[in-house]
CSV table of N, CA and C in Angstrom, one decimal:
chain,number,residue,atom,x,y,z
A,71,MET,N,49.4,-3.5,125.6
A,71,MET,CA,50.4,-4.8,125.4
A,71,MET,C,51.2,-4.3,124.2
A,72,VAL,N,52.1,-5.0,123.8
A,72,VAL,CA,53.2,-4.8,122.8
A,72,VAL,C,52.6,-5.5,121.7
A,73,GLY,N,53.4,-5.1,120.4
A,73,GLY,CA,53.2,-5.6,119.2
A,73,GLY,C,53.7,-7.2,119.1
A,74,PRO,N,53.3,-7.9,118.0
A,74,PRO,CA,53.5,-9.2,117.9
A,74,PRO,C,55.2,-9.6,117.7
A,75,SER,N,55.8,-8.5,117.3
A,75,SER,CA,57.3,-8.8,117.1
A,75,SER,C,58.0,-8.4,118.2
A,76,ILE,N,57.4,-8.2,119.4
A,76,ILE,CA,58.1,-8.0,120.6
A,76,ILE,C,58.1,-9.3,121.4
A,77,VAL,N,59.4,-9.8,122.0
A,77,VAL,CA,59.4,-10.8,122.9
A,77,VAL,C,59.8,-10.3,124.2
A,78,ILE,N,58.9,-10.5,125.1
A,78,ILE,CA,59.1,-10.5,126.5
A,78,ILE,C,59.4,-11.8,127.3
A,79,ALA,N,60.5,-11.5,128.1
A,79,ALA,CA,60.9,-12.9,129.0
A,79,ALA,C,61.2,-12.2,130.3
A,80,ILE,N,60.6,-12.9,131.3
A,80,ILE,CA,60.9,-12.6,132.8
A,80,ILE,C,62.1,-13.8,133.2
A,81,ALA,N,63.0,-13.2,133.7
A,81,ALA,CA,64.1,-13.9,134.3
A,81,ALA,C,63.8,-13.9,135.8
A,82,ALA,N,63.5,-15.0,136.5
A,82,ALA,CA,63.4,-15.3,137.7
A,82,ALA,C,64.7,-15.4,138.4
A,83,ASN,N,65.5,-14.4,138.7
A,83,ASN,CA,66.8,-14.6,138.8
A,83,ASN,C,67.2,-14.9,140.4
A,84,LYS,N,68.3,-15.3,140.9
A,84,LYS,CA,68.9,-15.5,142.0
A,84,LYS,C,68.3,-17.1,142.6
A,85,GLN,N,68.2,-17.8,141.6
A,85,GLN,CA,67.5,-19.2,142.0
A,85,GLN,C,68.5,-20.0,142.9
A,86,ASP,N,69.7,-19.6,143.0
A,86,ASP,CA,70.8,-20.3,143.9
A,86,ASP,C,70.2,-19.7,145.3
A,87,LEU,N,69.4,-18.8,145.4
A,87,LEU,CA,68.9,-18.2,146.9
A,87,LEU,C,67.5,-18.6,147.1
A,88,ARG,N,67.1,-19.8,146.8
A,88,ARG,CA,65.7,-20.0,146.9
A,88,ARG,C,65.3,-20.1,148.2
A,89,LYS,N,65.8,-20.3,149.2
A,89,LYS,CA,65.4,-20.0,150.6
A,89,LYS,C,65.1,-18.8,151.0
A,90,GLN,N,65.6,-17.8,150.3
A,90,GLN,CA,65.2,-16.5,150.6
A,90,GLN,C,64.3,-15.9,149.5
A,91,GLN,N,63.5,-16.7,148.8
A,91,GLN,CA,62.6,-16.4,147.6
A,91,GLN,C,61.4,-15.6,148.5
A,92,VAL,N,61.1,-14.4,147.8
A,92,VAL,CA,60.0,-13.5,148.2
A,92,VAL,C,58.8,-14.0,147.3
A,93,VAL,N,58.9,-14.0,145.9
A,93,VAL,CA,58.0,-14.1,145.1
A,93,VAL,C,58.0,-15.7,144.7
A,94,SER,N,56.8,-16.4,144.8
A,94,SER,CA,56.9,-17.7,144.5
A,94,SER,C,57.0,-18.1,143.1
A,95,SER,N,57.4,-19.1,142.7
A,95,SER,CA,57.6,-19.5,141.4
A,95,SER,C,56.1,-19.6,140.5
A,96,THR,N,55.2,-20.0,141.5
A,96,THR,CA,53.8,-20.0,140.7
A,96,THR,C,53.3,-18.7,140.5
A,97,GLU,N,53.7,-17.6,141.4
A,97,GLU,CA,53.1,-16.5,141.4
A,97,GLU,C,53.9,-15.6,140.0
A,98,SER,N,55.1,-15.9,139.9
A,98,SER,CA,55.9,-15.2,138.8
A,98,SER,C,55.5,-15.9,137.4
A,99,GLU,N,55.3,-17.3,137.4
A,99,GLU,CA,54.8,-18.0,136.2
A,99,GLU,C,53.6,-17.5,135.9
A,100,ALA,N,52.5,-17.3,136.9
A,100,ALA,CA,51.2,-16.9,136.5
A,100,ALA,C,51.3,-15.5,136.0
A,101,TYR,N,52.1,-14.6,136.5
A,101,TYR,CA,52.2,-13.3,136.0
A,101,TYR,C,52.8,-13.1,134.5
A,102,ALA,N,53.7,-13.9,134.4
A,102,ALA,CA,54.2,-14.1,133.0
A,102,ALA,C,53.3,-14.5,132.0
A,103,ALA,N,52.6,-15.5,132.4
A,103,ALA,CA,51.2,-16.2,131.5
A,103,ALA,C,50.3,-15.0,131.4
A,104,SER,N,50.1,-14.2,132.3
A,104,SER,CA,49.0,-13.2,132.1
A,104,SER,C,49.4,-12.1,131.2
A,105,ILE,N,50.7,-11.7,130.9
A,105,ILE,CA,51.0,-10.8,129.9
A,105,ILE,C,51.8,-11.6,128.7
A,106,GLY,N,51.6,-12.6,128.6
A,106,GLY,CA,52.2,-13.4,127.4
A,106,GLY,C,53.7,-13.2,127.3
A,107,ALA,N,54.2,-13.4,128.3
A,107,ALA,CA,55.7,-13.3,128.4
A,107,ALA,C,56.2,-14.8,128.7
A,108,LEU,N,57.6,-15.0,128.3
A,108,LEU,CA,58.2,-16.3,128.8
A,108,LEU,C,58.6,-16.1,130.2
A,109,HIS,N,58.9,-17.2,130.7
A,109,HIS,CA,59.4,-17.3,132.2
A,109,HIS,C,60.3,-18.4,132.5
A,110,PHE,N,61.5,-17.9,132.9
A,110,PHE,CA,62.5,-18.8,133.2
A,110,PHE,C,63.2,-18.6,134.5
A,111,SER,N,63.5,-19.5,135.3
A,111,SER,CA,64.1,-19.4,136.4
A,111,SER,C,65.8,-19.5,136.3
A,112,THR,N,66.4,-18.3,136.7
A,112,THR,CA,67.8,-18.3,136.4
A,112,THR,C,68.7,-18.1,137.8
A,113,SER,N,69.7,-18.0,137.6
A,113,SER,CA,70.9,-17.7,138.5
A,113,SER,C,72.0,-17.1,137.8
A,114,ALA,N,72.4,-16.1,137.9
A,114,ALA,CA,73.6,-15.3,137.4
A,114,ALA,C,74.8,-16.0,138.0
A,115,LYS,N,74.6,-16.2,139.3
A,115,LYS,CA,75.9,-16.9,140.0
A,115,LYS,C,76.3,-18.4,139.3
A,116,THR,N,75.3,-19.1,139.2
A,116,THR,CA,75.6,-20.6,138.8
A,116,THR,C,75.3,-21.0,137.2
A,117,GLY,N,74.6,-19.6,136.7
A,117,GLY,CA,74.5,-19.8,135.2
A,117,GLY,C,73.3,-20.4,134.8
A,118,GLU,N,72.6,-21.0,135.8
A,118,GLU,CA,71.4,-21.8,135.6
A,118,GLU,C,70.3,-21.1,134.8
A,119,GLY,N,69.7,-21.8,133.9
A,119,GLY,CA,68.8,-21.1,132.8
A,119,GLY,C,69.2,-20.0,132.1
A,120,LEU,N,70.4,-19.4,131.9
A,120,LEU,CA,70.7,-18.4,131.2
A,120,LEU,C,70.7,-18.9,129.6
A,121,GLN,N,71.4,-19.9,129.4
A,121,GLN,CA,71.3,-20.4,128.0
A,121,GLN,C,69.9,-20.6,127.5
A,122,ASP,N,69.1,-21.2,128.3
A,122,ASP,CA,67.8,-21.5,127.9
A,122,ASP,C,66.9,-20.2,127.5
A,123,ILE,N,67.1,-19.2,128.4
A,123,ILE,CA,66.2,-18.2,128.2
A,123,ILE,C,66.9,-17.3,126.8
A,124,PHE,N,68.0,-17.0,126.7
A,124,PHE,CA,68.6,-16.4,125.5
A,124,PHE,C,68.2,-17.1,124.4
A,125,GLN,N,68.3,-18.6,124.4
A,125,GLN,CA,68.0,-19.3,123.3
A,125,GLN,C,66.6,-19.4,122.8
A,126,ALA,N,65.6,-19.3,124.0
A,126,ALA,CA,64.0,-19.0,123.5
A,126,ALA,C,63.9,-17.8,122.9
A,127,ILE,N,64.4,-16.7,123.6
A,127,ILE,CA,64.3,-15.5,122.9
A,127,ILE,C,64.7,-15.4,121.5
A,128,ALA,N,65.8,-15.7,121.3
A,128,ALA,CA,66.5,-15.9,119.7
A,128,ALA,C,65.6,-16.7,119.0
A,129,ASP,N,65.0,-17.9,119.3
A,129,ASP,CA,64.0,-18.6,118.7
A,129,ASP,C,62.9,-18.0,118.3
A,130,MET,N,62.2,-17.2,119.3
A,130,MET,CA,60.9,-16.4,119.1
A,130,MET,C,61.3,-15.2,118.0
A,131,VAL,N,62.4,-14.6,118.1
A,131,VAL,CA,62.6,-13.5,117.3
A,131,VAL,C,62.9,-14.1,115.8
A,132,VAL,N,63.4,-15.3,115.7
A,132,VAL,CA,63.6,-15.9,114.3
A,132,VAL,C,62.2,-16.3,113.8
A,133,ALA,N,61.3,-16.8,114.6
A,133,ALA,CA,60.0,-17.4,114.3
A,133,ALA,C,59.1,-16.3,113.8
A,134,ARG,N,59.2,-15.1,114.5
A,134,ARG,CA,58.5,-13.8,114.3
A,134,ARG,C,59.1,-12.9,113.2
A,135,THR,N,60.1,-13.3,112.6
A,135,THR,CA,60.8,-12.3,111.5
A,135,THR,C,60.2,-13.1,110.2
A,136,PRO,N,59.7,-11.9,109.3
A,136,PRO,CA,59.3,-12.3,108.0
A,136,PRO,C,60.4,-13.1,107.2
A,137,ARG,N,60.1,-13.9,106.6
A,137,ARG,CA,61.3,-14.9,105.9
A,137,ARG,C,61.4,-14.3,104.5
A,138,SER,N,62.5,-14.2,104.1
A,138,SER,CA,62.9,-14.0,102.6
A,138,SER,C,64.2,-14.8,102.4
A,139,GLY,N,64.5,-15.1,101.1
A,139,GLY,CA,65.5,-15.9,100.8
A,139,GLY,C,66.9,-15.4,101.4
A,140,ALA,N,67.1,-14.3,101.2
A,140,ALA,CA,68.5,-13.6,101.8
A,140,ALA,C,68.7,-13.7,103.2
A,141,SER,N,67.4,-13.5,103.9
A,141,SER,CA,67.6,-13.2,105.4
A,141,SER,C,67.8,-14.6,106.3
A,142,GLN,N,67.3,-15.7,105.5
A,142,GLN,CA,67.4,-16.9,106.1
A,142,GLN,C,68.7,-17.9,105.7
A,143,ARG,N,69.5,-17.2,104.9
A,143,ARG,CA,70.7,-17.8,104.4
A,143,ARG,C,71.6,-18.1,105.7
A,144,GLY,N,72.1,-19.3,105.6
A,144,GLY,CA,73.0,-19.9,106.9
A,144,GLY,C,72.1,-20.1,108.2
A,145,ARG,N,70.8,-20.1,108.2
A,145,ARG,CA,70.0,-20.5,109.2
A,145,ARG,C,69.3,-21.8,109.1
A,146,PRO,N,69.8,-22.9,109.0
A,146,PRO,CA,68.9,-23.9,108.7
A,146,PRO,C,67.9,-24.1,109.8
A,147,GLY,N,66.7,-24.4,109.3
A,147,GLY,CA,65.6,-24.7,110.3
A,147,GLY,C,65.1,-23.5,111.0
A,148,GLY,N,65.7,-22.2,110.5
A,148,GLY,CA,65.2,-21.1,111.1
A,148,GLY,C,65.6,-21.0,112.6
A,149,ARG,N,66.5,-21.6,113.0
A,149,ARG,CA,66.8,-21.7,114.4
A,149,ARG,C,68.4,-20.9,114.5
A,150,LEU,N,68.5,-20.2,115.6
A,150,LEU,CA,69.7,-19.6,115.7
A,150,LEU,C,70.5,-20.4,116.7
A,151,THR,N,71.8,-20.6,116.6
A,151,THR,CA,72.6,-21.5,117.4
A,151,THR,C,73.5,-20.6,118.3
A,152,MET,N,73.6,-20.7,119.7
A,152,MET,CA,74.2,-19.8,120.5
A,152,MET,C,75.7,-20.5,120.6
A,153,VAL,N,76.8,-19.8,120.7
A,153,VAL,CA,78.1,-20.4,120.7
A,153,VAL,C,78.7,-19.6,122.0
A,154,ASP,N,79.7,-20.3,122.7
A,154,ASP,CA,80.6,-19.7,123.6
A,154,ASP,C,81.7,-19.0,123.5
A,155,ASP,N,82.2,-19.1,122.0
A,155,ASP,CA,83.2,-18.5,121.7
A,155,ASP,C,83.0,-17.2,121.1
A,156,LEU,N,83.6,-16.0,121.8
A,156,LEU,CA,83.3,-14.8,121.7
A,156,LEU,C,84.4,-14.1,120.5
A,157,SER,N,85.4,-14.9,120.1
A,157,SER,CA,86.2,-14.5,119.1
A,157,SER,C,85.7,-14.1,117.8
A,158,CYS,N,84.5,-14.7,117.4
A,158,CYS,CA,83.8,-14.2,116.2
A,158,CYS,C,84.7,-14.7,114.9
A,159,GLN,N,85.2,-15.9,114.9
A,159,GLN,CA,85.8,-16.3,113.7
A,159,GLN,C,84.9,-17.0,112.9
A,160,PRO,N,85.1,-16.8,111.3
A,160,PRO,CA,84.3,-17.5,110.6
A,160,PRO,C,84.2,-19.0,111.0
A,161,HIS,N,83.1,-19.6,110.6
A,161,HIS,CA,82.9,-21.2,110.9
A,161,HIS,C,83.7,-21.7,109.7
A,162,PRO,N,84.3,-22.9,110.0
A,162,PRO,CA,85.1,-23.7,109.0
A,162,PRO,C,84.2,-24.0,107.7
A,163,THR,N,82.8,-24.3,108.0
A,163,THR,CA,82.1,-24.5,106.6
A,163,THR,C,81.4,-23.6,106.2
A,164,SER,N,81.6,-22.3,106.7
A,164,SER,CA,80.9,-21.2,106.0
A,164,SER,C,81.4,-20.9,104.7
A,165,LYS,N,80.5,-20.4,103.8
A,165,LYS,CA,80.8,-20.0,102.5
A,165,LYS,C,81.0,-18.5,102.7
A,166,SER,N,80.6,-17.8,103.6
A,166,SER,CA,80.9,-16.3,103.6
A,166,SER,C,81.8,-16.2,104.6
A,167,ASN,N,82.3,-14.8,104.8
A,167,ASN,CA,83.2,-14.4,105.8
A,167,ASN,C,82.7,-13.9,107.1
A,168,MET,N,81.5,-14.1,107.2
A,168,MET,CA,80.7,-13.5,108.4
A,168,MET,C,81.0,-14.7,109.5
A,169,CYS,N,81.0,-13.9,110.7
A,169,CYS,CA,81.5,-14.9,111.7
A,169,CYS,C,80.2,-15.7,112.5
A,170,CYS,N,79.0,-15.2,112.2
A,170,CYS,CA,78.0,-15.8,112.7
A,170,CYS,C,76.9,-16.6,111.8
């Protein structure tokens, strides 16, 4: 097994092609549980589950990261927020020049 700071996630992809599914959802969920991994049904084609899996990974990373005053600045509640805007412009209410 891996250390406690490692997050493992299984993306059961191609959910848009469920009729062609080879591994059952029950089987993949059981495997994920057996190794202590997150499990999400996803589809790269439709975008199903993608936001959820990345948000869950980010939340677990934050939860497993030792806290210090400086490291949590700008992260209310210890939760990361994903954005769709990739231009990386500073948030209008940010007190720093950092984009994220």
